[in-house]
Amino acid sequence: MNAPISIARVDEIAEGKGKAFDVGEKRIAIFQVDGQLHAIDDACPHAGASLAEGYLEDGNVGCPWHYAEFELATGKHRHSPATCGVNVYPVTITDGQIHVEVA
Ligand code: FES
């Protein structure tokens, strides 16, 4: 298990929005929905769009390019044209700082 990595302050992620960060060799999208933070791979597995730029709806993020959808809590794909999901990463908050555990 890898140690959680500090990547941003909670107040950098607006409610109902996403933002992407480089974490080691990965690019991770962080979303805040109903006060809950979610961390998933930023790159859409269909053709690589930034999911941080996508739309949020009913606990899912929709890809801004071709509208594949992924469940924020599990990374499972909900909608074509993607045929697989994305990785999700555990998020913890300490003193207003977001930490993500990237395996
Ligand atoms: S790049 Fe995301 S659906 Fe095509």
Short mmCIF file of N, CA and C in Angstrom, two decimals, residues 46 66-69 77-83:
data_model
loop_
_atom_site.label_atom_id
_atom_site.label_comp_id
_atom_site.label_asym_id
_atom_site.label_seq_id
_atom_site.Cartn_x
_atom_site.Cartn_y
_atom_site.Cartn_z
N HIS A 46 -11.81 5.82 -23.57
CA HIS A 46 -12.22 5.74 -24.98
C HIS A 46 -11.19 6.41 -25.88
N HIS A 66 -17.28 12.40 -26.12
CA HIS A 66 -18.27 11.53 -26.77
C HIS A 66 -19.29 10.97 -25.78
N TYR A 67 -19.30 11.54 -24.58
CA TYR A 67 -20.39 11.32 -23.61
C TYR A 67 -20.44 9.94 -22.95
N ALA A 68 -19.34 9.22 -22.93
CA ALA A 68 -19.30 8.03 -22.07
C ALA A 68 -19.49 8.51 -20.63
N GLU A 69 -20.06 7.65 -19.80
CA GLU A 69 -20.26 8.04 -18.40
C GLU A 69 -19.63 7.02 -17.47
N HIS A 77 -17.93 1.95 -15.87
CA HIS A 77 -18.49 2.70 -16.99
C HIS A 77 -19.98 2.42 -17.09
N ARG A 78 -20.73 3.48 -17.33
CA ARG A 78 -22.18 3.40 -17.33
C ARG A 78 -22.75 3.59 -18.72
N HIS A 79 -21.90 4.05 -19.63
CA HIS A 79 -22.43 4.48 -20.92
C HIS A 79 -21.35 4.32 -21.98
N SER A 80 -21.70 3.81 -23.15
CA SER A 80 -20.75 3.75 -24.25
C SER A 80 -20.45 5.19 -24.72
N PRO A 81 -19.43 5.43 -25.51
CA PRO A 81 -18.63 4.44 -26.23
C PRO A 81 -17.47 3.83 -25.43
N ALA A 82 -17.22 4.23 -24.21
CA ALA A 82 -16.19 3.56 -23.42
C ALA A 82 -16.64 2.12 -23.17
N THR A 83 -15.70 1.20 -23.14
CA THR A 83 -16.04 -0.20 -22.92
C THR A 83 -15.45 -0.72 -21.61
#
